[in-house]
XYZ file of C-alpha atoms in Angstrom:
365
model
C 77.228 91.825 21.028
C 74.207 89.292 21.737
C 74.679 85.965 19.742
C 72.873 82.886 19.853
C 74.681 79.456 19.085
C 72.681 77.487 16.756
C 74.044 74.343 15.499
C 77.556 74.843 14.444
C 77.352 78.660 14.067
C 76.504 81.978 15.987
C 73.584 83.820 15.021
C 73.871 87.911 15.720
C 70.566 89.269 17.027
C 68.948 92.485 18.395
C 66.182 92.869 20.745
C 64.235 95.747 21.500
C 60.947 96.776 23.628
C 59.085 94.788 26.080
C 55.464 92.857 25.539
C 54.760 89.660 23.293
C 57.378 88.531 21.393
C 57.708 89.430 17.515
C 60.685 87.938 15.277
C 61.728 89.667 12.056
C 63.406 87.798 9.318
C 65.138 89.935 6.594
C 65.218 89.474 3.062
C 68.363 88.421 0.536
C 71.471 90.663 1.184
C 69.493 93.154 3.415
C 70.347 92.391 6.720
C 69.256 93.373 10.329
C 69.708 97.202 9.379
C 66.705 96.861 6.710
C 64.098 96.478 9.851
C 65.461 99.682 11.752
C 61.962 101.316 10.883
C 60.158 98.534 12.429
C 62.232 98.091 15.395
C 61.682 101.566 16.319
C 57.921 101.667 15.808
C 56.827 98.090 16.958
C 58.720 97.981 19.928
C 56.549 100.155 21.779
C 54.109 97.330 21.970
C 56.154 94.314 21.326
C 59.522 92.454 22.281
C 60.941 92.683 18.573
C 63.651 90.779 17.847
C 65.771 90.658 14.398
C 68.585 88.831 13.504
C 71.040 88.271 10.858
C 70.428 85.105 8.833
C 73.587 82.804 8.220
C 75.742 83.979 5.771
C 74.732 87.759 6.510
C 75.956 90.452 8.415
C 77.386 89.660 11.795
C 76.253 86.290 11.848
C 78.667 83.403 10.725
C 78.939 82.518 7.097
C 80.140 78.892 6.840
C 82.693 78.187 3.723
C 80.532 74.719 3.030
C 78.034 75.514 0.493
C 76.419 71.844 2.386
C 75.652 74.586 5.442
C 73.060 76.525 3.635
C 69.490 75.495 2.640
C 65.819 77.089 3.374
C 65.474 74.225 5.910
C 68.342 74.830 7.760
C 67.396 78.606 8.050
C 63.912 77.375 9.274
C 65.800 75.113 11.741
C 68.192 78.344 12.887
C 64.959 80.316 13.564
C 63.642 77.344 15.585
C 66.810 77.378 17.739
C 66.966 81.113 18.270
C 63.805 81.107 19.769
C 65.050 78.233 21.784
C 67.997 80.149 22.773
C 65.908 83.144 23.795
C 63.463 80.682 26.005
C 60.574 81.825 23.645
C 57.889 79.348 23.206
C 55.473 81.212 21.123
C 55.815 84.250 19.134
C 54.506 86.425 16.155
C 57.102 85.770 13.131
C 57.323 87.707 10.275
C 59.579 88.275 7.307
C 60.186 89.880 3.931
C 61.162 88.353 0.499
C 63.338 85.607 1.608
C 62.559 86.015 5.129
C 58.983 85.895 4.385
C 59.775 82.477 2.918
C 61.643 81.568 5.963
C 58.640 82.862 7.988
C 56.090 81.016 6.144
C 57.767 77.574 5.941
C 58.549 77.880 9.942
C 54.817 78.342 10.611
C 54.232 75.197 8.458
C 56.792 73.382 10.483
C 55.827 74.437 13.907
C 52.399 76.102 13.741
C 52.011 75.696 17.811
C 54.863 78.281 18.149
C 53.433 80.886 16.017
C 50.958 83.358 17.341
C 50.725 85.434 14.198
C 52.282 85.451 10.762
C 53.281 88.175 8.536
C 54.536 87.629 4.902
C 55.817 90.445 2.969
C 56.757 90.542 -0.548
C 57.274 86.849 -0.800
C 57.528 84.377 -3.586
C 60.061 85.688 -6.208
C 61.030 82.877 -8.394
C 57.694 80.773 -8.017
C 56.455 82.167 -11.257
C 58.978 82.034 -14.256
C 61.300 79.604 -12.115
C 63.755 78.758 -14.630
C 64.644 82.589 -15.640
C 64.618 83.254 -11.803
C 67.440 80.517 -11.212
C 69.429 81.783 -14.056
C 69.508 85.315 -12.762
C 70.339 84.494 -9.122
C 73.270 82.498 -10.316
C 74.521 85.051 -12.364
C 74.448 87.245 -9.098
C 76.340 84.276 -7.323
C 79.194 84.423 -10.369
C 79.274 88.028 -9.627
C 80.002 87.526 -5.945
C 82.666 85.013 -6.456
C 84.297 86.368 -9.541
C 84.045 90.445 -8.981
C 83.296 90.792 -5.250
C 81.068 92.807 -2.986
C 81.211 96.156 -4.732
C 80.359 94.647 -8.400
C 77.645 92.812 -6.590
C 75.912 95.822 -5.146
C 76.078 97.562 -8.419
C 74.174 94.745 -10.081
C 71.797 94.163 -7.133
C 71.040 98.049 -7.188
C 69.787 97.248 -10.731
C 67.425 94.717 -10.279
C 63.674 95.180 -9.832
C 63.808 94.088 -6.358
C 65.888 96.756 -5.195
C 65.472 99.380 -8.017
C 62.054 100.986 -7.061
C 63.469 101.848 -3.551
C 66.710 103.050 -5.162
C 64.905 105.573 -7.203
C 63.677 107.322 -4.249
C 66.867 109.281 -4.623
C 70.615 109.395 -3.438
C 69.910 108.735 0.506
C 67.824 105.562 -0.434
C 70.385 104.408 -2.721
C 73.301 105.206 0.015
C 71.182 103.193 2.515
C 70.680 99.960 0.522
C 74.417 99.846 -0.758
C 75.545 100.249 2.938
C 73.213 97.153 3.562
C 74.273 95.374 0.738
C 77.912 95.587 1.649
C 77.813 94.646 5.070
C 78.036 90.820 4.148
C 80.784 88.412 2.865
C 80.635 87.375 -0.452
C 80.801 83.518 -0.209
C 78.202 83.897 2.327
C 75.616 85.422 -0.051
C 76.911 83.264 -2.844
C 76.153 80.198 -1.147
C 72.781 81.663 -0.017
C 71.966 82.257 -3.637
C 72.901 78.931 -4.751
C 71.711 76.700 -2.095
C 68.490 78.985 -0.739
C 67.052 81.104 -3.231
C 67.731 78.693 -6.170
C 66.583 75.565 -4.730
C 63.859 76.460 -2.187
C 60.276 75.233 -3.199
C 57.872 77.522 -5.106
C 55.046 78.932 -3.021
C 52.518 77.141 -5.273
C 54.025 73.729 -4.135
C 52.978 74.216 -0.744
C 49.375 74.608 -1.504
C 48.178 71.807 0.816
C 50.096 73.071 3.795
C 48.850 76.352 3.353
C 45.067 75.485 3.147
C 45.499 73.507 6.574
C 47.408 76.319 8.086
C 45.216 78.221 11.078
C 47.756 80.634 12.180
C 46.432 84.075 11.719
C 48.136 85.521 8.875
C 48.856 88.953 7.296
C 49.913 89.300 3.778
C 51.557 92.722 2.655
C 53.016 93.361 -0.749
C 53.592 96.624 -2.688
C 51.538 97.510 -5.810
C 54.529 97.484 -8.194
C 55.991 94.278 -6.726
C 55.574 92.331 -10.029
C 57.380 89.098 -9.116
C 55.331 88.825 -6.071
C 51.824 90.250 -6.806
C 50.386 86.926 -8.218
C 52.014 84.745 -5.449
C 50.344 86.932 -2.766
C 47.109 86.608 -4.486
C 47.268 82.746 -4.209
C 48.513 82.884 -0.607
C 45.476 85.266 0.325
C 42.866 82.503 -1.614
C 44.595 79.687 -0.031
C 45.546 80.444 3.389
C 42.215 80.676 5.624
C 41.301 83.961 6.866
C 44.383 85.380 5.522
C 44.443 89.460 5.724
C 45.739 90.614 2.592
C 47.207 94.436 2.223
C 48.612 95.798 -0.908
C 50.384 99.075 -0.254
C 49.901 101.578 -3.220
C 52.988 103.181 -5.166
C 55.680 101.143 -3.763
C 57.796 98.204 -4.872
C 59.476 95.311 -3.379
C 60.803 96.572 -0.059
C 57.415 97.877 1.264
C 58.857 97.958 4.814
C 61.446 100.572 3.764
C 59.759 102.433 0.867
C 56.590 103.172 2.954
C 57.365 102.447 6.626
C 54.578 104.220 8.160
C 51.828 102.056 6.035
C 53.852 98.958 6.568
C 53.837 99.523 10.494
C 50.381 100.894 10.557
C 49.171 97.541 8.968
C 51.141 95.210 11.246
C 50.271 97.207 14.318
C 46.456 96.945 13.418
C 46.771 93.260 12.685
C 48.646 92.600 16.152
C 46.283 94.589 17.952
C 43.486 92.782 16.731
C 44.930 89.551 17.717
C 45.491 91.098 21.511
C 41.977 92.231 21.743
C 40.754 88.587 20.818
C 37.378 87.875 22.038
C 37.441 91.003 24.188
C 37.796 93.553 21.227
C 35.489 96.437 21.054
C 32.607 96.492 18.728
C 33.466 98.053 15.176
C 32.184 97.951 11.485
C 35.245 95.502 10.417
C 37.785 93.766 11.959
C 41.122 92.609 10.264
C 39.989 89.097 10.350
C 37.008 90.134 8.091
C 34.188 89.672 10.619
C 32.159 92.530 12.069
C 32.445 93.198 15.842
C 28.896 92.363 17.750
C 27.803 94.928 20.044
C 26.810 93.690 23.442
C 22.971 93.830 24.086
C 21.990 96.917 26.285
C 20.938 95.821 29.835
C 17.200 95.350 30.534
C 15.421 98.537 32.155
C 14.951 96.969 35.551
C 18.627 96.158 35.610
C 19.394 99.954 35.650
C 19.705 102.081 38.615
C 17.693 105.256 38.765
C 20.416 107.994 38.010
C 21.578 109.251 41.627
C 20.443 105.991 43.258
C 23.216 104.559 45.502
C 24.139 101.066 45.286
C 22.665 99.007 47.949
C 24.886 98.633 50.935
C 23.621 94.796 51.168
C 24.599 94.181 47.529
C 28.315 93.666 46.999
C 29.533 95.386 44.023
C 30.748 92.955 41.160
C 34.082 93.851 39.538
C 33.658 94.227 35.810
C 35.361 91.296 34.285
C 36.288 90.462 30.454
C 32.898 89.123 29.834
C 30.936 91.242 32.209
C 28.547 93.839 30.478
C 29.547 97.200 30.917
C 33.245 96.471 31.497
C 34.997 99.328 29.612
C 38.324 98.430 27.482
C 41.040 100.676 26.923
C 42.564 100.427 23.532
C 45.824 101.272 24.781
C 45.764 98.749 27.431
C 45.693 95.467 25.577
C 45.421 93.162 28.692
C 41.887 93.565 29.115
C 39.365 95.720 31.059
C 40.557 98.912 32.784
C 41.854 98.566 36.146
C 41.912 101.654 37.818
C 45.000 100.274 40.131
C 47.122 99.692 37.192
C 49.664 102.655 36.801
C 49.652 104.441 33.428
C 51.908 103.688 30.698
C 54.909 105.850 30.507
C 55.096 108.344 27.899
C 57.889 106.588 25.611
C 55.553 103.437 25.631
C 52.375 105.205 24.265
C 51.909 105.171 20.475
C 53.055 108.035 18.501
C 50.071 109.527 16.824
C 52.093 110.119 13.581
C 52.750 106.455 12.999
C 49.424 105.204 11.543
C 49.381 105.792 7.798
C 46.210 107.268 6.461
C 43.251 104.810 5.011
C 44.290 106.164 1.800
C 47.760 104.653 1.847
C 46.726 100.952 2.581
C 44.441 98.981 0.066
C 42.594 96.185 1.963
C 41.909 93.218 -0.401
C 39.208 90.841 1.184
C 40.289 86.914 1.155
C 38.095 84.253 0.646
C 37.035 81.907 3.804
C 38.434 78.765 3.063
C 38.183 77.345 6.558
């Protein structure tokens, strides 16, 4: 099993696909399995890395409470990238994982090519009630064990909307919840969830952040909606997406819509200045079409190129260069072999436009 030594513990990770690296950080008590729909879909265009946060799943769970904190989780992510020799990557997370990803971007912005923050910020509002509730989970873990914890967690609003989808969803989330050790989750609750700073307290850093950012939140994720509105107003040029009809676990409740939002965001960044013209890009600016060639620069139809004039190859900034949306590396090169069939995007993956609500963000730059 692939493991990375980070400080005094080993982290378990999985990697799938080739291309630009994308690291995904899971939510509390969810574990690496919760990213299964994203590993399958996004690995067609990216090298996707997911891992079990310390205290979860197949990663080590130290017995000492002092081995847990949000800053330690951020340091673990930094060490994992170092182990994999990745200097820069897109980093994303959901819930607790979104908090880790966001704080990683604030601490190491030059290592982050893009930031994806999903359903993040529980406890930033009503903090005292939040701390009391999560301490109750820690007591359940310590006194009654994993089975009782899975019962209690499934009834929480954070998991309940997904569980309500039916028996299959309930079985899956319980199988995720039961793959951890009780002491690892209890320490995570007391030292990470209960003690991390609120998102609002990060305002100065968020205003200074220049990493391209995608915010995703479920329409019914009440603990996080207000926080996401705040981040959308505060992070310069952040793209804010609300997925209708779902709750806290957007990547599991609406995987097609979640994956489509992430794919469009990352594809836009890959196009960069060479993106094709369009009415609206994910960054909120319309594409600017190239001006037409002057008439005297066009050859009459059927007129052969002059043998004395060398033919110039179309480069990234050359008028007439054709961009292939399936090949994000730049202009089409007829010498490049086509992608294998299994690397092409499935036409079923993108969600209909009606499934995703895009919320314009203020330009704070």
